[in-house]
CSV table of C-alpha atoms and ligand atoms in Angstrom, one decimal:
chain,number,residue,atom,x,y,z
A,17,MET,CA,273.5,44.3,190.2
A,18,ALA,CA,270.7,44.3,192.7
A,19,THR,CA,270.7,45.2,196.5
A,20,ILE,CA,268.8,42.6,198.6
A,21,VAL,CA,267.8,42.8,202.3
A,22,ILE,CA,267.4,39.3,204.1
A,23,THR,CA,266.3,39.2,207.7
A,24,GLY,CA,267.1,35.7,209.2
A,25,GLY,CA,269.6,35.3,206.6
A,26,THR,CA,272.2,33.7,208.9
A,27,ASP,CA,270.9,30.4,208.8
A,28,GLY,CA,268.5,27.9,206.7
A,29,MET,CA,266.8,29.3,203.5
A,30,GLY,CA,267.8,32.9,204.4
A,31,ARG,CA,271.4,32.3,204.3
A,32,ALA,CA,271.1,29.8,201.2
A,33,LEU,CA,269.4,32.7,199.3
A,34,ALA,CA,272.1,35.0,200.4
A,35,LEU,CA,274.9,33.1,199.2
A,36,GLU,CA,273.1,32.5,196.1
A,37,PHE,CA,272.6,36.2,195.3
A,38,LEU,CA,276.2,36.8,196.4
A,39,GLN,CA,277.3,34.2,193.7
A,40,ARG,CA,275.4,36.3,191.4
A,41,GLY,CA,277.5,39.6,192.5
A,42,ASP,CA,274.5,41.3,194.2
A,43,THR,CA,274.9,43.1,197.4
A,44,VAL,CA,273.2,41.5,200.3
A,45,ALA,CA,272.7,43.0,203.7
A,46,VAL,CA,271.8,40.0,206.1
A,47,VAL,CA,270.2,40.7,209.3
A,48,GLY,CA,270.5,37.8,212.1
A,49,ARG,CA,271.0,37.4,215.9
A,50,SER,CA,274.2,35.7,216.2
A,51,GLN,CA,277.3,37.3,215.6
A,52,GLU,CA,279.2,34.0,214.9
A,53,LYS,CA,276.7,33.1,212.3
A,54,GLY,CA,277.0,36.5,210.7
A,55,GLN,CA,280.9,36.4,210.5
A,56,SER,CA,280.5,32.6,209.0
A,57,LEU,CA,278.3,34.3,206.1
A,58,LEU,CA,280.8,36.9,205.7
A,59,ASP,CA,283.4,34.6,205.3
A,60,ALA,CA,281.5,32.5,202.9
A,61,ALA,CA,281.0,35.5,201.0
A,62,LYS,CA,284.5,36.2,200.3
A,63,ASP,CA,284.6,33.6,197.7
A,64,THR,CA,281.7,35.1,195.8
A,65,ALA,CA,281.7,38.0,193.4
A,66,GLY,CA,279.1,39.9,195.8
A,67,ARG,CA,279.5,42.2,198.7
A,68,ALA,CA,278.0,41.2,201.8
A,69,ILE,CA,277.0,43.3,204.9
A,70,PHE,CA,275.9,41.8,208.3
A,71,LEU,CA,273.7,43.7,210.7
A,72,GLN,CA,273.5,42.1,214.3
A,73,ALA,CA,270.2,42.4,215.9
A,74,ASP,CA,267.5,40.6,217.9
A,75,LEU,CA,264.4,41.3,215.9
A,76,SER,CA,262.1,40.3,218.7
A,77,SER,CA,263.0,43.9,219.9
A,78,MET,CA,261.3,46.6,218.1
A,79,SER,CA,263.9,48.9,219.1
A,80,ALA,CA,266.4,46.8,217.2
A,81,ASN,CA,264.2,46.5,214.3
A,82,ARG,CA,264.0,50.4,214.2
A,83,ARG,CA,267.9,50.8,214.4
A,84,VAL,CA,268.6,48.3,211.6
A,85,ILE,CA,266.0,49.8,209.2
A,86,GLU,CA,267.4,53.3,209.9
A,87,ALA,CA,271.2,51.8,209.0
A,88,LEU,CA,269.8,50.4,205.9
A,89,ARG,CA,268.0,53.6,204.7
A,90,ALA,CA,271.2,55.7,205.4
A,91,GLU,CA,273.5,52.9,203.5
A,92,PHE,CA,270.9,52.1,200.4
A,93,ALA,CA,269.0,54.5,198.3
A,94,VAL,CA,267.5,51.5,196.4
A,95,VAL,CA,266.5,48.0,197.7
A,96,ASP,CA,265.7,45.6,195.0
A,97,VAL,CA,264.4,42.6,197.3
A,98,LEU,CA,263.5,42.1,200.7
A,99,VAL,CA,263.4,38.6,202.0
A,100,LEU,CA,261.7,37.9,205.3
A,101,CYS,CA,262.9,34.7,207.0
A,102,ALA,CA,263.6,35.4,210.5
A,103,ARG,CA,261.5,33.1,213.0
A,104,HIS,CA,261.8,31.6,216.2
A,105,PHE,CA,259.5,29.0,217.8
A,106,ARG,CA,259.0,28.9,221.6
A,107,SER,CA,257.3,26.0,223.5
A,108,THR,CA,257.0,28.3,226.6
A,109,ARG,CA,255.7,32.1,226.3
A,110,LEU,CA,257.6,34.8,226.6
A,111,ILE,CA,257.0,38.6,226.6
A,112,THR,CA,259.7,40.9,225.6
A,113,ASP,CA,261.1,43.8,227.5
A,114,GLU,CA,258.8,45.9,225.4
A,115,GLY,CA,255.7,44.1,226.1
A,116,PHE,CA,255.3,41.7,223.1
A,117,GLU,CA,254.9,38.1,222.9
A,118,HIS,CA,257.8,36.6,221.6
A,119,THR,CA,256.7,35.0,218.4
A,120,PHE,CA,254.2,37.8,217.4
A,121,ALA,CA,257.2,40.3,217.7
A,122,THR,CA,259.8,38.2,215.7
A,123,PHE,CA,257.9,36.6,213.0
A,124,TYR,CA,255.1,39.3,212.7
A,125,LEU,CA,255.9,42.8,214.1
A,126,SER,CA,259.6,42.6,212.9
A,127,ARG,CA,258.1,41.9,209.1
A,128,PHE,CA,255.6,44.7,209.3
A,129,MET,CA,258.4,47.3,210.3
A,130,PHE,CA,260.8,45.8,207.4
A,131,SER,CA,258.0,45.8,205.2
A,132,HIS,CA,256.9,49.1,205.5
A,133,GLY,CA,260.3,50.7,206.6
A,134,LEU,CA,261.9,50.0,203.5
A,135,VAL,CA,259.1,51.0,201.0
A,136,ALA,CA,260.7,54.2,199.8
A,137,GLN,CA,263.8,52.1,199.2
A,138,LEU,CA,261.8,49.4,197.3
A,139,GLU,CA,259.9,51.9,195.2
A,140,ARG,CA,263.0,53.3,193.6
A,141,ALA,CA,263.8,49.8,192.4
A,142,SER,CA,262.8,48.6,188.7
A,143,ARG,CA,260.9,45.4,189.9
A,144,PRO,CA,260.6,45.4,193.7
A,145,VAL,CA,259.7,42.4,195.5
A,146,VAL,CA,258.8,41.8,199.2
A,147,MET,CA,259.5,37.8,199.7
A,148,ASN,CA,257.7,37.1,203.1
A,149,VAL,CA,258.6,33.3,203.8
A,150,GLY,CA,256.1,31.8,206.3
A,151,GLY,CA,253.1,29.7,206.4
A,152,PRO,CA,250.2,31.2,204.3
A,153,GLY,CA,247.3,29.2,203.9
A,154,GLU,CA,248.2,27.1,206.9
A,155,GLY,CA,245.4,28.2,209.3
A,156,GLY,CA,245.6,29.7,212.6
A,157,GLU,CA,243.6,32.3,214.5
A,158,VAL,CA,244.2,35.8,215.5
A,159,HIS,CA,243.4,36.1,219.3
A,160,TRP,CA,242.1,39.7,219.1
A,161,ASP,CA,241.5,40.2,222.6
A,162,ASN,CA,244.3,38.1,223.8
A,163,LEU,CA,247.1,39.1,221.4
A,164,THR,CA,249.8,38.3,223.9
A,165,LEU,CA,248.3,34.9,224.6
A,166,ALA,CA,248.2,35.4,228.3
A,167,GLN,CA,245.7,32.7,228.2
A,168,GLY,CA,246.1,29.4,226.4
A,169,TYR,CA,249.7,29.7,225.2
A,170,ASP,CA,250.9,27.1,222.9
A,171,GLY,CA,253.7,27.2,220.6
A,172,PHE,CA,251.7,26.3,217.6
A,173,THR,CA,248.8,28.7,218.8
A,174,ALA,CA,251.6,31.5,218.7
A,175,LEU,CA,252.8,30.5,215.3
A,176,GLY,CA,249.5,30.3,213.8
A,177,GLN,CA,248.5,33.8,215.1
A,178,ALA,CA,251.7,35.5,213.7
A,179,GLY,CA,251.5,33.3,210.4
A,180,ILE,CA,248.1,34.8,210.1
A,181,ALA,CA,248.9,38.3,210.9
A,182,ASN,CA,251.8,38.0,208.1
A,183,ASP,CA,249.0,37.0,205.8
A,184,MET,CA,247.1,40.0,206.6
A,185,LEU,CA,250.2,42.0,206.2
A,186,GLY,CA,250.5,41.0,202.8
A,187,ILE,CA,247.0,41.8,201.8
A,188,ALA,CA,247.2,45.4,203.5
A,189,PHE,CA,250.6,45.9,202.1
A,190,ALA,CA,249.8,45.1,198.5
A,191,GLU,CA,246.7,47.2,198.7
A,192,ALA,CA,248.7,50.2,199.6
A,193,TYR,CA,251.9,49.7,197.5
A,194,PRO,CA,250.6,47.7,194.4
A,195,GLU,CA,253.7,48.5,192.5
A,196,ILE,CA,255.6,46.5,194.9
A,197,ALA,CA,255.4,42.6,194.5
A,198,TYR,CA,254.3,41.2,197.7
A,199,VAL,CA,255.0,37.5,197.8
A,200,LEU,CA,253.5,35.2,200.7
A,201,PHE,CA,255.6,32.2,200.3
A,202,HIS,CA,255.0,28.6,202.1
A,203,PRO,CA,258.2,26.7,201.5
A,204,GLY,CA,256.8,23.1,203.0
A,205,ILE,CA,258.5,21.3,205.5
A,206,VAL,CA,262.4,22.2,204.9
A,207,ALA,CA,265.5,20.9,206.9
A,208,GLY,CA,266.5,24.3,208.2
A,209,SER,CA,267.9,25.0,211.4
A,210,PHE,CA,264.4,25.3,213.0
A,211,ALA,CA,265.4,28.1,215.1
A,212,GLY,CA,263.8,27.9,218.6
A,213,GLU,CA,263.6,26.8,222.1
A,214,TYR,CA,261.8,23.5,222.2
A,215,ASP,CA,260.4,21.3,225.0
A,216,ALA,CA,261.4,17.5,224.9
A,217,GLU,CA,258.3,16.4,223.3
A,218,MET,CA,258.8,18.9,220.5
A,219,GLU,CA,262.6,18.2,220.2
A,220,LYS,CA,261.8,14.9,219.1
A,221,MET,CA,259.4,16.2,216.4
A,222,ILE,CA,262.0,18.6,215.2
A,223,ALA,CA,264.7,15.8,214.9
A,224,ASP,CA,262.1,13.9,212.8
A,225,LEU,CA,261.5,17.0,210.6
A,226,THR,CA,265.2,17.6,210.3
A,227,GLU,CA,265.5,14.0,208.7
A,228,THR,CA,262.3,14.2,206.8
A,229,GLY,CA,262.3,18.0,205.5
A,230,ARG,CA,263.3,18.9,202.1
A,231,PRO,CA,267.0,20.0,201.6
A,232,VAL,CA,267.4,23.9,201.8
A,233,ALA,CA,269.4,24.0,198.5
A,234,GLU,CA,266.0,22.5,196.8
A,235,ALA,CA,263.6,24.5,199.0
A,236,ILE,CA,264.9,27.7,197.7
A,237,VAL,CA,264.7,27.0,194.0
A,238,PRO,CA,260.9,28.1,193.9
A,239,ILE,CA,261.5,31.2,196.2
A,240,LEU,CA,264.2,32.4,193.5
A,241,ASP,CA,261.9,31.9,190.7
A,242,ALA,CA,259.3,33.8,192.4
A,243,ILE,CA,261.9,36.6,193.1
A,244,ASP,CA,263.4,36.5,189.7
A,245,ARG,CA,259.9,36.5,187.9
A,246,PRO,CA,257.6,38.3,190.0
A,247,GLN,CA,253.9,38.4,189.1
A,248,SER,CA,252.3,41.5,187.8
A,249,GLU,CA,249.6,41.1,190.6
A,250,PRO,CA,250.5,43.1,193.8
A,251,LEU,CA,250.2,40.0,196.1
A,252,THR,CA,251.0,36.4,195.3
A,253,VAL,CA,250.5,33.6,197.6
A,254,LEU,CA,252.6,30.5,197.1
A,255,ALA,CA,253.3,27.1,198.4
A,256,GLN,CA,256.4,25.7,197.1
A,257,GLY,CA,256.0,27.7,193.9
A,258,ALA,CA,252.4,27.0,193.2
A,259,PRO,CA,249.6,29.3,193.7
A,260,ILE,CA,247.4,28.8,196.9
A,261,GLU,CA,244.4,30.4,198.5
A,262,LEU,CA,244.7,31.9,201.9
A,263,PHE,CA,242.9,30.5,205.0
A,264,ALA,CA,239.2,31.6,205.1
A,265,GLY,CA,238.6,34.6,206.8
A,266,VAL,CA,241.9,36.0,205.9
A,267,ASP,CA,240.5,39.1,203.9
A,268,TRP,CA,240.7,42.9,203.3
A,269,ALA,CA,238.5,43.4,206.5
A,270,ALA,CA,240.4,41.6,208.7
A,271,ALA,CA,243.9,42.8,207.5
A,272,LYS,CA,242.7,46.3,207.9
A,273,ARG,CA,241.7,45.2,211.6
A,274,MET,CA,245.0,43.9,212.2
A,275,GLU,CA,246.9,47.1,210.6
A,276,ASP,CA,244.9,49.3,212.9
A,277,ILE,CA,245.9,47.4,215.9
A,278,THR,CA,249.5,47.0,214.8
A,279,ARG,CA,250.1,50.6,214.0
A,280,PRO,CA,249.5,51.8,217.8
A,281,LEU,CA,251.4,49.2,219.0
A,282,LEU,CA,254.5,49.9,216.9
A,283,ALA,CA,253.9,53.8,217.4
A,284,PRO,CA,256.8,54.3,219.5
A,285,TYR,CA,259.3,52.4,217.0
A,286,LEU,CA,258.0,53.6,213.9
A,287,THR,CA,259.7,56.5,212.1
A,288,PRO,CA,256.9,58.7,210.9
A,289,SER,CA,258.4,59.6,207.5
A,290,VAL,CA,259.4,55.9,206.9
A,291,HIS,CA,256.3,54.1,208.0
A,292,ALA,CA,253.6,56.3,206.9
A,293,SER,CA,250.3,54.6,206.2
B,322,NAP,N1,261.7,25.1,207.6
B,322,NAP,C1,260.3,24.9,207.5
B,322,NAP,O1,260.1,23.7,207.8
B,322,NAP,C2,259.4,25.8,207.2
B,322,NAP,C3,258.1,25.7,207.2
B,322,NAP,C4,257.2,26.5,207.0
B,322,NAP,C5,257.6,27.7,207.1
B,322,NAP,N2,259.2,28.0,207.0
B,322,NAP,C6,259.3,29.7,206.9
B,322,NAP,O2,260.7,29.8,206.4
B,322,NAP,C7,261.5,30.7,206.9
B,322,NAP,C8,262.9,30.3,206.9
B,322,NAP,O3,262.8,29.0,207.6
B,322,NAP,P1,264.2,28.3,207.8
B,322,NAP,O4,263.8,26.7,208.2
B,322,NAP,O5,265.2,28.5,206.7
B,322,NAP,O6,264.9,29.2,209.0
B,322,NAP,P2,265.8,28.9,210.0
B,322,NAP,O7,266.7,27.7,209.6
B,322,NAP,O8,265.0,28.2,211.6
B,322,NAP,O9,266.6,30.2,210.4
B,322,NAP,C9,265.9,31.1,211.0
B,322,NAP,C10,266.6,32.3,210.9
B,322,NAP,O10,266.0,33.5,211.6
B,322,NAP,C11,267.0,33.9,212.6
B,322,NAP,N3,266.3,34.3,213.7
B,322,NAP,C12,265.6,33.9,214.6
B,322,NAP,N4,265.1,34.6,215.6
B,322,NAP,C13,265.9,36.0,215.5
B,322,NAP,C14,265.8,37.0,216.0
B,322,NAP,N5,265.2,37.3,217.1
B,322,NAP,N6,266.5,38.0,215.7
B,322,NAP,C15,267.2,38.0,214.4
B,322,NAP,N7,267.2,36.7,213.7
B,322,NAP,C16,266.6,35.8,214.3
B,322,NAP,C17,267.8,32.7,213.0
B,322,NAP,O11,269.0,33.1,213.5
B,322,NAP,P3,269.8,32.3,214.6
B,322,NAP,O12,270.1,30.9,214.4
B,322,NAP,O13,270.8,33.2,215.2
B,322,NAP,O14,268.4,32.1,215.8
B,322,NAP,C18,268.0,32.1,211.6
B,322,NAP,O15,269.2,33.1,210.6
B,322,NAP,C19,260.9,30.9,208.4
B,322,NAP,O16,260.2,32.3,208.4
B,322,NAP,C20,259.6,30.2,208.6
B,322,NAP,O17,258.6,30.9,208.7
B,322,NAP,C21,259.7,27.4,207.3
């Protein structure tokens, strides 16, 4: 039986994946913000052969990321699969108490913390996989001198920047830990919960996307396939299961630059023995 960790596992694709693994009899640790949604997952898990654990955390907080990662490390010697699904869109700019732009923190920095923070546990698995569900190949731009988007904030600008940062995370991680299969996965438009805070114009768009998006149950099929049959390459980039190219300019040099910027930002929250470069 495998041990799976899922961030953003209380809704949308993360929750559906959690329930699928629980049906198989796996142990699934779900990290999410809402206690109520966490309890709902634990209730649903009672009808499965698996074991579910819920860890409540607001992943926009790096202190909370560190607390949860340390709890996971204490609980599990081995993690077979790490699924990264937490994301929260914001029409308006928000800076967290720790000084990070909210989307960058929740969508990218948290994924950096989890990917690197669970390396030791992943390395003990026979076929470890990190499944980073985001928007690879979609474009976007890193605003190297304006990472908090103090100028020119827009929800899509923030989403694109954090998405590209995730692609760079995948490149650098795969280079550092080639024995762990890292997958950057674009699911297409899916009728999940679209977690976020939207202005009136965006709310209309989200209502449309909820109607036209693919069902969650359908969208997780190629994600499960990529987890069950990982490629031998350290990094795989897929859109709905098919290989794609990363956006032009998202290369090793950019990935190294992003890692060099990220580590000092996260230094107060990284556990040295856990997050060694
Ligand atoms: N759906 C799409 O059309 C689409 C398209 C492209 C890429 N993706 C990618 O696919 C992934 C999953 O999408 P989805 O639509 O299934 O997601 P979703 O339904 O919007 O669910 C997002 C999950 O993240 C959690 N979350 C959000 N903010 C959090 C925070 N601060 N701390 C902890 N947990 C937090 C949510 O919990 P709460 O509900 O409590 O906030 C929820 O469990 C996302 O990462 C996204 O990047 C989705």
